[in-house]
Short mmCIF file of C-alpha atoms in Angstrom, two decimals:
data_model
loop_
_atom_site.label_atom_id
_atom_site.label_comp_id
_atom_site.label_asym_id
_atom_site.label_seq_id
_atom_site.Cartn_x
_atom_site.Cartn_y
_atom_site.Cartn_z
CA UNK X 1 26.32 -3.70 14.26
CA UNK X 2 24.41 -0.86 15.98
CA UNK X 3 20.56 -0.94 15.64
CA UNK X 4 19.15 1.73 14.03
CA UNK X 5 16.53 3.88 16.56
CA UNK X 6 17.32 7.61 15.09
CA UNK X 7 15.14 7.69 12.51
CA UNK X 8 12.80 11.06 13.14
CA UNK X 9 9.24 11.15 12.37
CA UNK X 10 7.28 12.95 9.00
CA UNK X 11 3.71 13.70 9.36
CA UNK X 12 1.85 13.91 6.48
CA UNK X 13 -1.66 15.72 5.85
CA UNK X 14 -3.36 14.68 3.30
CA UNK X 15 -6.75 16.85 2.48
CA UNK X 16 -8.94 14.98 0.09
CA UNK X 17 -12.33 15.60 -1.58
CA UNK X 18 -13.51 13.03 0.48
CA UNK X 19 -11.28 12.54 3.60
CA UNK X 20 -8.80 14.46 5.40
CA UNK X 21 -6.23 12.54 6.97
CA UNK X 22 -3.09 12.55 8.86
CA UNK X 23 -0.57 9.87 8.90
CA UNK X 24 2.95 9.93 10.96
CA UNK X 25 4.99 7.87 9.90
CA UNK X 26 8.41 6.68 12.05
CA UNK X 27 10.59 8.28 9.12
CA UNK X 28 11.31 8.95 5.83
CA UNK X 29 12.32 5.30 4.81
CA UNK X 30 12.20 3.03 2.05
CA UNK X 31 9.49 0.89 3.66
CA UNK X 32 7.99 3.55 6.09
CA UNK X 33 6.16 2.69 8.59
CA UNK X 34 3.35 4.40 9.70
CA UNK X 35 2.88 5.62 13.49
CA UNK X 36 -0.71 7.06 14.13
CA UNK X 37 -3.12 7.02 11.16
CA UNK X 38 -6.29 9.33 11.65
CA UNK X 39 -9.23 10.36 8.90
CA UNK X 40 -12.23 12.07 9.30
CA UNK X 41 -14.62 11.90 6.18
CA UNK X 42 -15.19 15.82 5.55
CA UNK X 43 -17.14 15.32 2.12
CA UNK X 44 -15.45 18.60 0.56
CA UNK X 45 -15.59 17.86 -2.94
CA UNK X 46 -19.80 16.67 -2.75
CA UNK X 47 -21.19 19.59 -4.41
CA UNK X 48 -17.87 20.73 -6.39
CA UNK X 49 -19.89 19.28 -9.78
CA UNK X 50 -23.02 21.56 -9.34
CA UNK X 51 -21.94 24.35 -7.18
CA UNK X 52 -18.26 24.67 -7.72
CA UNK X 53 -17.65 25.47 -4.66
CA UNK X 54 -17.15 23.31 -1.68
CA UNK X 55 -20.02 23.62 0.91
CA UNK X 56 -19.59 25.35 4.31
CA UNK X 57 -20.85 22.44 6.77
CA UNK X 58 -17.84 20.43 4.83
CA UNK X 59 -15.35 23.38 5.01
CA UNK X 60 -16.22 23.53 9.08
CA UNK X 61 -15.80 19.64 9.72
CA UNK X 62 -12.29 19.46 7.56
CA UNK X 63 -11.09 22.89 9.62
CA UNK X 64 -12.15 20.87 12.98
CA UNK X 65 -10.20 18.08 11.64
CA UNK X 66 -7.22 20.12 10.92
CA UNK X 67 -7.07 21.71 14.35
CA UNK X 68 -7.46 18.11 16.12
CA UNK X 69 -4.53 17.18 13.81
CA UNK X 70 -2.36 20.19 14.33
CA UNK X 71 -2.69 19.26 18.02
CA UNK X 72 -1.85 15.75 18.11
CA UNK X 73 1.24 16.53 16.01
CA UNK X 74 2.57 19.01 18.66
CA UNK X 75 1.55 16.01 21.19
CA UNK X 76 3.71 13.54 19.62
CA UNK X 77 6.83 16.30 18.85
CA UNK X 78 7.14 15.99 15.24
CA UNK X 79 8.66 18.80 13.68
CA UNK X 80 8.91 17.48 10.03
CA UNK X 81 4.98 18.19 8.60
CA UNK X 82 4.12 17.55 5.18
CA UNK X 83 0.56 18.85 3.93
CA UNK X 84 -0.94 18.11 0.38
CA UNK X 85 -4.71 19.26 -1.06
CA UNK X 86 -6.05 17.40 -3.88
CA UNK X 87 -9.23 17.98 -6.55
CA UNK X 88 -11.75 19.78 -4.28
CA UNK X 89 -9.10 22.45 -3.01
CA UNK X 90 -7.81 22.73 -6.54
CA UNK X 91 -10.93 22.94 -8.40
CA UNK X 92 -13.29 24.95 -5.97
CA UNK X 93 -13.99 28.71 -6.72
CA UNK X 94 -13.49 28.92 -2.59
CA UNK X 95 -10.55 26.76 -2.47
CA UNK X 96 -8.00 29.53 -2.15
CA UNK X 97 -9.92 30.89 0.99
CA UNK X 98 -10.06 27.33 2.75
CA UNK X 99 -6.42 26.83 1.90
CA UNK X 100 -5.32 29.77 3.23
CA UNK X 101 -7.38 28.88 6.59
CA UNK X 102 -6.15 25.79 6.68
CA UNK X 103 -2.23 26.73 6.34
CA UNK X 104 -2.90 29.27 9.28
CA UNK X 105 -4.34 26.22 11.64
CA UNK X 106 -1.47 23.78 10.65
CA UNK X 107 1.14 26.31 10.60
CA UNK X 108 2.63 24.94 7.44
CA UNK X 109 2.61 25.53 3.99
CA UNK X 110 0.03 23.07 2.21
CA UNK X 111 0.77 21.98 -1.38
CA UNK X 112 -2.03 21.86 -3.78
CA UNK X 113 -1.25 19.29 -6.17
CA UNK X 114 -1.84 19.63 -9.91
CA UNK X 115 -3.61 16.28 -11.28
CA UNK X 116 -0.88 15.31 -13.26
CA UNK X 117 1.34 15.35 -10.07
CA UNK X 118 -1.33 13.73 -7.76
CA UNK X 119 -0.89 10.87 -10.27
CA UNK X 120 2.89 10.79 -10.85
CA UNK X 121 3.30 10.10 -6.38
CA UNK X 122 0.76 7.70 -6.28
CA UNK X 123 2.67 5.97 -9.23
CA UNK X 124 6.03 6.59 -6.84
CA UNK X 125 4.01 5.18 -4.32
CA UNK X 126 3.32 1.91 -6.06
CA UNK X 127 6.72 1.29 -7.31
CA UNK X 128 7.53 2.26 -3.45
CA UNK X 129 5.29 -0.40 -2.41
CA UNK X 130 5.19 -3.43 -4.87
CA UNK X 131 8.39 -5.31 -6.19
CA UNK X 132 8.41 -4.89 -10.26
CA UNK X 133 5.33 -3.30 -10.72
CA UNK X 134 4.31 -2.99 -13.93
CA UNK X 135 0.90 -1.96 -15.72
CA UNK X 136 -1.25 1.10 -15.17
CA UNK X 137 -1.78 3.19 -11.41
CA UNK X 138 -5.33 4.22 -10.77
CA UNK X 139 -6.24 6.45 -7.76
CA UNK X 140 -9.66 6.98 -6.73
CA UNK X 141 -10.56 9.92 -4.23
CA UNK X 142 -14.11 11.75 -3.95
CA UNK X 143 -13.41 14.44 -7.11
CA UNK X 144 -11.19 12.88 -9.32
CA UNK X 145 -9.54 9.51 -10.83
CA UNK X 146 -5.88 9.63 -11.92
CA UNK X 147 -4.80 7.09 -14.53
CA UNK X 148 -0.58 6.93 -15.29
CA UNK X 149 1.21 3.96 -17.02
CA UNK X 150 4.21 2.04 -15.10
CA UNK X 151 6.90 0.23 -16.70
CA UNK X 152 10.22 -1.04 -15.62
CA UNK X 153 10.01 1.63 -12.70
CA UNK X 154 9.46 4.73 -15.15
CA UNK X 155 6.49 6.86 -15.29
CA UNK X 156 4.49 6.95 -18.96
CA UNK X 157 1.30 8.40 -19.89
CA UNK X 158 -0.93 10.15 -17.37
CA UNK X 159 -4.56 11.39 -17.16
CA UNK X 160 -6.65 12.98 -14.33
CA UNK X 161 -10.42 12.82 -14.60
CA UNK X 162 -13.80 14.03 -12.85
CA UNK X 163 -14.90 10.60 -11.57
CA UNK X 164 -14.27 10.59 -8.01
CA UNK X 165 -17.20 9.14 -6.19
CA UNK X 166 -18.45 12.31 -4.55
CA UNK X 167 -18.28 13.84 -7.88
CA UNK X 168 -19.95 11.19 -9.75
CA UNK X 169 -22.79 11.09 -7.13
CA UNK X 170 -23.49 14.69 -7.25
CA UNK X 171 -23.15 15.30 -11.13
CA UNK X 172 -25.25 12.07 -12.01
CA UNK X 173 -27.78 13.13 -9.45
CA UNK X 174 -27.41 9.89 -7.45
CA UNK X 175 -28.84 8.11 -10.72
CA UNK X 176 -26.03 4.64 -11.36
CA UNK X 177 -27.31 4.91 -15.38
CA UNK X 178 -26.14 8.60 -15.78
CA UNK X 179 -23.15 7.80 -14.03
CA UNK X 180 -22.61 4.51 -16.54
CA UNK X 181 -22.61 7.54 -19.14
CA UNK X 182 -20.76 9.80 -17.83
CA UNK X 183 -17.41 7.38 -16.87
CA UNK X 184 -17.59 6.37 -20.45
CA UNK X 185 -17.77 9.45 -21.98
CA UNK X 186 -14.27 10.43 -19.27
CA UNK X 187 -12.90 7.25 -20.45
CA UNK X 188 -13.11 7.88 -24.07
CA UNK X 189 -11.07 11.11 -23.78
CA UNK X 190 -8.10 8.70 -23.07
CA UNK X 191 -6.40 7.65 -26.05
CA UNK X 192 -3.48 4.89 -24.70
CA UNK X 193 -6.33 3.15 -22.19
CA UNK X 194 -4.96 -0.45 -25.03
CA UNK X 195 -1.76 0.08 -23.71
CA UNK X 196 -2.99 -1.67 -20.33
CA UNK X 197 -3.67 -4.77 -21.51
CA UNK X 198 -2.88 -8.04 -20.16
CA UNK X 199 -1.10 -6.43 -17.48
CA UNK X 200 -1.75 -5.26 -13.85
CA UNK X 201 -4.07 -2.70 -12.74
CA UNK X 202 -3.02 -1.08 -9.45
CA UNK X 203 -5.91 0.19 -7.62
CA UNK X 204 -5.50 2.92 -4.95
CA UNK X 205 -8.07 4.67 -3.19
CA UNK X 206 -10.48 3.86 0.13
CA UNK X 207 -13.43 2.95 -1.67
CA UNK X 208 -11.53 0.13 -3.98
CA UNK X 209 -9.90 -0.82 -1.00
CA UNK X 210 -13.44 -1.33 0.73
CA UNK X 211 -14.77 -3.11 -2.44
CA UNK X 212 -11.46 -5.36 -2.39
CA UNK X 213 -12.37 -6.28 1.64
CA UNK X 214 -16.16 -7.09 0.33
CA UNK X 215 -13.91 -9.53 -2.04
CA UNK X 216 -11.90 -11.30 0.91
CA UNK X 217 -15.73 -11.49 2.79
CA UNK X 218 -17.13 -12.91 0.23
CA UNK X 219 -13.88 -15.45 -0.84
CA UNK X 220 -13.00 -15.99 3.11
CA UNK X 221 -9.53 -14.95 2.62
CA UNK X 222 -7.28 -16.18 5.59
CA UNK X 223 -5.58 -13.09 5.73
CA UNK X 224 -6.27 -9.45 6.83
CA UNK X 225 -4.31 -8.08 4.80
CA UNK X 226 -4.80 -5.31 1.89
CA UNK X 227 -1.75 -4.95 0.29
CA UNK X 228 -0.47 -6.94 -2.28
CA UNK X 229 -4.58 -8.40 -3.02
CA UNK X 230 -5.25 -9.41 -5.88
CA UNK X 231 -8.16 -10.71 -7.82
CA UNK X 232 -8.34 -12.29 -11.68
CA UNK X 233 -9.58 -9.51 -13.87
CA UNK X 234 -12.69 -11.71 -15.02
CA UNK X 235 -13.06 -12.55 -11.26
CA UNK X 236 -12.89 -8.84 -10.95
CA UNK X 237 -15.34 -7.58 -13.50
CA UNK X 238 -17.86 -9.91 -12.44
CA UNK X 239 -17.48 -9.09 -8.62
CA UNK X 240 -18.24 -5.18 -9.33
CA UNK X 241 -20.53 -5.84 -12.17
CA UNK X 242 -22.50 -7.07 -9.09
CA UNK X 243 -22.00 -4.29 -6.64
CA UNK X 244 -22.59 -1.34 -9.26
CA UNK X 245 -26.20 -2.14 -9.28
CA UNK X 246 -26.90 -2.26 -5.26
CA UNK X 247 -28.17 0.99 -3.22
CA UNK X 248 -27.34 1.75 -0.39
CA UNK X 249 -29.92 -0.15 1.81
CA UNK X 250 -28.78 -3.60 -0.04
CA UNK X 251 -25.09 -2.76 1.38
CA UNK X 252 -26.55 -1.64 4.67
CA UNK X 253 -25.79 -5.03 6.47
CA UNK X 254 -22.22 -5.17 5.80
CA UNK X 255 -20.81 -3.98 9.19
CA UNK X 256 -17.16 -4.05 7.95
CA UNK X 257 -18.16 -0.76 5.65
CA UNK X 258 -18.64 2.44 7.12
CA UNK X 259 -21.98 3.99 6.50
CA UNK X 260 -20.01 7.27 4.84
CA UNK X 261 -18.07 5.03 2.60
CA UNK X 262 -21.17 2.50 1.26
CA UNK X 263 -22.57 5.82 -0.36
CA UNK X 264 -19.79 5.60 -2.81
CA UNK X 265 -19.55 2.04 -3.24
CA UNK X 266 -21.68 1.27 -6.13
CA UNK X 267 -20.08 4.57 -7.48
CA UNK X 268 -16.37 2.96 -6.76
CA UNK X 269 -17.38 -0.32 -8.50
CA UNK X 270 -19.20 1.51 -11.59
CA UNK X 271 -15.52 3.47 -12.17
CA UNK X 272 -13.55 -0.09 -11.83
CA UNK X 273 -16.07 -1.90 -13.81
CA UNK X 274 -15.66 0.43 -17.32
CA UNK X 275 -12.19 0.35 -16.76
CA UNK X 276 -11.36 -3.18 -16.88
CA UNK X 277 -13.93 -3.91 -19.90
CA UNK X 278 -11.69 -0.47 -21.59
CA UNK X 279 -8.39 -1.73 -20.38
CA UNK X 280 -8.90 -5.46 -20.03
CA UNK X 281 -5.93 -6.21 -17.44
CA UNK X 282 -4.49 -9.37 -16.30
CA UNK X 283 -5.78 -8.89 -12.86
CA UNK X 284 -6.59 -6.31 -10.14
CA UNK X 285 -3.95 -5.57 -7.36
CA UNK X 286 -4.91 -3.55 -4.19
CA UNK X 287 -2.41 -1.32 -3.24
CA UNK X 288 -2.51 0.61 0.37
CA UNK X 289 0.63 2.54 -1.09
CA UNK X 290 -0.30 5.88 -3.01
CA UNK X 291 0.26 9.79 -2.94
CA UNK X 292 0.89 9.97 0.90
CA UNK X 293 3.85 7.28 0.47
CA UNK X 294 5.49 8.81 -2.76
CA UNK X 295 5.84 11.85 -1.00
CA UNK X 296 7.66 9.77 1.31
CA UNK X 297 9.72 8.44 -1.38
CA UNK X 298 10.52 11.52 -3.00
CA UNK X 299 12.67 12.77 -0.10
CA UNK X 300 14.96 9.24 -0.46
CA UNK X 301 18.18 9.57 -2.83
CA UNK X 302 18.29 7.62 -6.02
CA UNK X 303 20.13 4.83 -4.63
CA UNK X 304 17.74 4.45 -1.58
CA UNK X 305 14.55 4.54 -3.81
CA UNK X 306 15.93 1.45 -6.35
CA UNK X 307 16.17 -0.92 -3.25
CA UNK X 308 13.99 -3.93 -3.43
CA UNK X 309 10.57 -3.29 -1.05
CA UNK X 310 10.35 -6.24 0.87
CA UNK X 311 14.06 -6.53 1.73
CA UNK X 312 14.18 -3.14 2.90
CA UNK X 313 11.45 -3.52 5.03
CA UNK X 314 12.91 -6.91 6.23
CA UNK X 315 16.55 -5.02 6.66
CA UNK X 316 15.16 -2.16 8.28
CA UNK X 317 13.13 -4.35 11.04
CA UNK X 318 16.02 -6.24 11.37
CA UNK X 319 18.50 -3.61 12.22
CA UNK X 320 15.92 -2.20 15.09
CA UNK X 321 14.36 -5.00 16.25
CA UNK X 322 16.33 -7.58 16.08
CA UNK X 323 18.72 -9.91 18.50
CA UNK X 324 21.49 -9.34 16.13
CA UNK X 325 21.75 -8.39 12.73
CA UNK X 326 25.04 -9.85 11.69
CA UNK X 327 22.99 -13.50 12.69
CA UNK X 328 20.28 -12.36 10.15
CA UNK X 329 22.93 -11.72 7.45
CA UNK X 330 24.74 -15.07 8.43
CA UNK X 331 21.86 -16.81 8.15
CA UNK X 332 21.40 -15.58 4.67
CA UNK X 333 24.92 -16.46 3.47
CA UNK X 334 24.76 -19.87 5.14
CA UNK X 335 21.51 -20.93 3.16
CA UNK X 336 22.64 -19.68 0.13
CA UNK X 337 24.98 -22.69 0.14
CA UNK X 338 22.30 -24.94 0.44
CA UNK X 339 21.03 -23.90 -2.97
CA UNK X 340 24.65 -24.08 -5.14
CA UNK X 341 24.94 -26.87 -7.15
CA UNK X 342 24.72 -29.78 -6.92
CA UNK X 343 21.62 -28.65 -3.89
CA UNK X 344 18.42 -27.77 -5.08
CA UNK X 345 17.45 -25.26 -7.69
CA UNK X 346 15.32 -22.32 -6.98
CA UNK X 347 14.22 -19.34 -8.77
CA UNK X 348 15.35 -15.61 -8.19
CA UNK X 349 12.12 -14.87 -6.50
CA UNK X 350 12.70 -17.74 -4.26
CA UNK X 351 15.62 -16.94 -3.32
CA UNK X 352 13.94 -12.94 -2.66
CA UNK X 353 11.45 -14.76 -0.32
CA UNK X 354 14.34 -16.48 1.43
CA UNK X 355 16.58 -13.90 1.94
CA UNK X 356 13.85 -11.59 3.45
CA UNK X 357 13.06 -14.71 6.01
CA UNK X 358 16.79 -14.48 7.28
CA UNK X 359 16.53 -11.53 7.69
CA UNK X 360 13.95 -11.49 10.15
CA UNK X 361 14.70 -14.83 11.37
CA UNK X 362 15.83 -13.38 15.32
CA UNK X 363 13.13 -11.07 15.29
CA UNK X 364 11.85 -10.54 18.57
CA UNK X 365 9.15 -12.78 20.06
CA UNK X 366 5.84 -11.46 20.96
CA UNK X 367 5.30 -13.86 23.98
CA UNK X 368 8.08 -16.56 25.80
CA UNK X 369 4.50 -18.69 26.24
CA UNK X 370 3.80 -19.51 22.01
CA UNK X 371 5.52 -21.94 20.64
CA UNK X 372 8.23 -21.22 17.86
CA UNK X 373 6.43 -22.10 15.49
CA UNK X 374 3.30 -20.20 16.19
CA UNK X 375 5.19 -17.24 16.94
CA UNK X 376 7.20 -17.56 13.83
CA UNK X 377 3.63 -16.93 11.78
CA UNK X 378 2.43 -14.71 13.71
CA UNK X 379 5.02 -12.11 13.83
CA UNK X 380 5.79 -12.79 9.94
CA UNK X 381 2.67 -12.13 8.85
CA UNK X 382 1.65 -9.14 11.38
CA UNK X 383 3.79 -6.60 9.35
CA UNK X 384 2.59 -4.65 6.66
CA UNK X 385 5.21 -6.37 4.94
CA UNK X 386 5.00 -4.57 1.09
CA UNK X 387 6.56 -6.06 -1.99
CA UNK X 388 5.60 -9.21 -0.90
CA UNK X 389 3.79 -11.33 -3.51
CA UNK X 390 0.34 -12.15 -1.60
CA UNK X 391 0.43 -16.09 -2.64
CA UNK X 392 3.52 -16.27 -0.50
CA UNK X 393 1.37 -14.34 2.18
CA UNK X 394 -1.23 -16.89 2.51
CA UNK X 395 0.89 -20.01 1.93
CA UNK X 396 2.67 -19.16 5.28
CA UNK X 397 -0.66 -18.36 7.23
CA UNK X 398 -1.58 -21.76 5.87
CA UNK X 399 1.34 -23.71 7.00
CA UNK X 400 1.07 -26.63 8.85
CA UNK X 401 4.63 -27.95 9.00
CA UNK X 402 5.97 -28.61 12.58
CA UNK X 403 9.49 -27.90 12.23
CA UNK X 404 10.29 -24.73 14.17
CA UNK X 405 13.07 -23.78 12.08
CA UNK X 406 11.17 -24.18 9.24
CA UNK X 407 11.59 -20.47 6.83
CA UNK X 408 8.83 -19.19 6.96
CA UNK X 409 6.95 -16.61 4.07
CA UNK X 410 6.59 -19.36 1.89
CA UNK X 411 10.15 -20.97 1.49
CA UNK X 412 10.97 -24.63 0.75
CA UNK X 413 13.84 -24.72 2.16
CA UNK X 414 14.33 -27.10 5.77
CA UNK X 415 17.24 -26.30 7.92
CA UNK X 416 18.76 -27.82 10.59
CA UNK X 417 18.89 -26.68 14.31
CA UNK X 418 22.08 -25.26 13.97
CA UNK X 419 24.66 -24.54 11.35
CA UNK X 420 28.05 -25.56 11.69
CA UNK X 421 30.56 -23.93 13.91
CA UNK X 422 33.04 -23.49 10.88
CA UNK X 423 30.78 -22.35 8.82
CA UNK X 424 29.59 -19.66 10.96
CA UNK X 425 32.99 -18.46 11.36
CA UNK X 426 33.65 -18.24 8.14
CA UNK X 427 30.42 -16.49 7.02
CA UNK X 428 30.87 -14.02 9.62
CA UNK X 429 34.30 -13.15 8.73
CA UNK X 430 33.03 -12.68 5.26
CA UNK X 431 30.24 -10.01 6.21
CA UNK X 432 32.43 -8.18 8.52
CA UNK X 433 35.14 -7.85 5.49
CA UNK X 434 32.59 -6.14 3.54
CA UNK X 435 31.13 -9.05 1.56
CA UNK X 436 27.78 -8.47 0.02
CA UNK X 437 24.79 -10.53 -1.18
#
């Protein structure tokens, strides 16, 4: 089978009340990958709660932005551009004017999203990102939170509200107590906030995802990776309770946080605290999948969107980057015998977790000079693998076992050096007649 290189390039812009940012990503895919990832904190929606408006010095540095973007998209030749605006650019008496600057710099039509659709693509983007999600998506920018129910893949109730950090910051005056007062007095607006209860809470946004990295400091978690965290709610609630009273000069030894993004820390933590004492999840789950990749995910067909996250991404690296994929798919028919009766038992996400190691089983090695079984971690867990449970995650960076063919991401299973020769022939007669998992 062919590998799979033609995949062409989407850049997406993604003006924020805090941010602006451009991401380009290798293609519209079920697990895309992203290419160059650039932001530049522009502050636009800081003194949309007093003024309305959004100030000039802010309106210059996200204009800059946009023309250093613009160029490095015409540098890198991609022709497919995506551009989204969010609360500031919808809500600001003069966001019409920058809009219309903006979409003369990037050449492209830029879509201002309503609240109630910011919220429905970062839902997209969690069910993009995160095998069976289920409980409520909350996405935290600088002007605005958006709150929308997930279950069994379909989109419920949905809410957009004016507690964005910038927002918060500006209307309370910089004063944490008013702030206290005015996310309750949001929260109470919302009417199915029970609904969330004892399950999931999917938290999107930079400063959560800076307040979940303060988490992994603070719990030396072995991995560096975002997606997929996730934290007991009470472990949660007592984490932020924490942060939501420190200022700024308390946080101002914590090099891993940007000086921009500490300002709206305490704010961050403050919005997450009230809503897990309203909503009382199970837990907390960090998710680096939001708007920018439901967009994505929007442009897939039906059949492409209901394919399982991890062993997309695991089918899709295989295909491009693998020695051969019809070994990967071998491998995965082969093992599967291991498990039928009488062999050992193993649950349907076990078997998930095993099929996605097959499939990456021949990826390519980063170095002739590591052993296999140091290279076998290290290039499993360098991915931004996504629907992959984060247990699973660490329990491979944790391994110890010495067997090289060991299955990596967490599987039990032990196999031998090399399967037999009948066997192989008969499994690869079966996936070239069109035999599927």
């Amino acid at each position: 089978m062919a590998r799979r290189n033609e995949l062409s390039p989407v850049a997406v812009v993604d003006i924020g009340s805090n941010s602006v940012r451009l991401v380009v990503y290798e293609g519209a895919t079920r697990a895309p990958t992203p290419l160059f990832n650039e932001k530049v904190l522009c502050g636009l929606g800081r003194s949309l709660a007093t003024t309305g408006r959004l100030g000039a010095d802010a309106v210059a540095r996200a204009l800059r932005a946009l023309r250093r973007f613009r160029a490095l998209i015409d540098q890198m030749g991609v022709t497919r551009i995506e551009a989204i605006a969010t609360a500031a650019a919808r809500e600001a008496e003069n966001g019409p004017d920058f809009i219309a600057q903006a979409e003369r710099i990037l050449d492209v039509p830029i879509r201002v999203l309503s609240g109630t659709k910011e919220a429905e693509l970062a839902a997209i983007g969690v069910i993009a990102g995160i095998h069976d999600a289920d409980g409520f998506v909350g996405d935290l920018g600088g002007g605005s939170l958006e709150l929308i129910d997930v279950r069994k893949g379909k989109l419920g109730d949905a809410a957009t509200l004016p507690l964005g950090g910038l927002r918060l910051i500006d209307a309370s005056g910089g004063n944490l107590k008013k702030a206290r007062e005015i996310v309750d007095s949001e929260l109470a607006k919302v009417d199915w906030l029970d609904k969330g209860r004892d399950r999931d809470f999917y938290a999107i946004g930079g400063t959560w995802r800076a307040l979940a990295r303060l988490h992994m400091m603070q719990t030396n978690y072995p991995l560096n990776i975002m997606h997929n965290y996730r934290i007991d709610a009470a472990d949660a609630l007592r984490f932020v309770s924490l942060l939501d009273q420190q200022s700024q000069s308390s946080l101002a030894g914590i090099r891993d946080i940007s000086g921009a993004r500490r300002e709206t820390i305490p704010y961050g933590a403050l919005v997450l605290e009230r809503l897990i004492r309203q909503v009382k999840p199970r837990r907390v789950v960090i998710s680096v999948f939001g708007i920018r990749e439901g967009l994505l995910c929007t442009m897939l067909s039906d059949e492409e969107r209901r394919k399982d996250p991890l062993l997309a991404a695991c089918d899709d690296l295989a295909r491009r980057r693998s020695r051969s994929i019809d070994s990967a798919y071998e491998l995965c028919f082969w093992t599967d015998a291991l498990f039928r009766a009488p062999g050992p038992a193993e649950t349907p996400e076990q078997r998930r977790l095993r099929h996605a190691a097959c499939r990456i089983s021949s990826y390519e090695t980063m170095s002739p000079m590591l052993s296999s079984r140091r290279r076998a971690r290290s290039k499993s867990l360098a991915p931004r693998w996504i629907g992959r449970p984060s247990r699973e995650t660490v329990r491979a960076s944790q391994s110890r076992r010495k067997e090289p063919d060991s299955i990596v991401l967490g599987c039990a299973a032990r196999l031998p050096r090399r399967p037999p020769r009948a066997l192989i022939r008969a499994t690869s007669s079966a996936w070239r007649n069109g035999l599927t998992m």
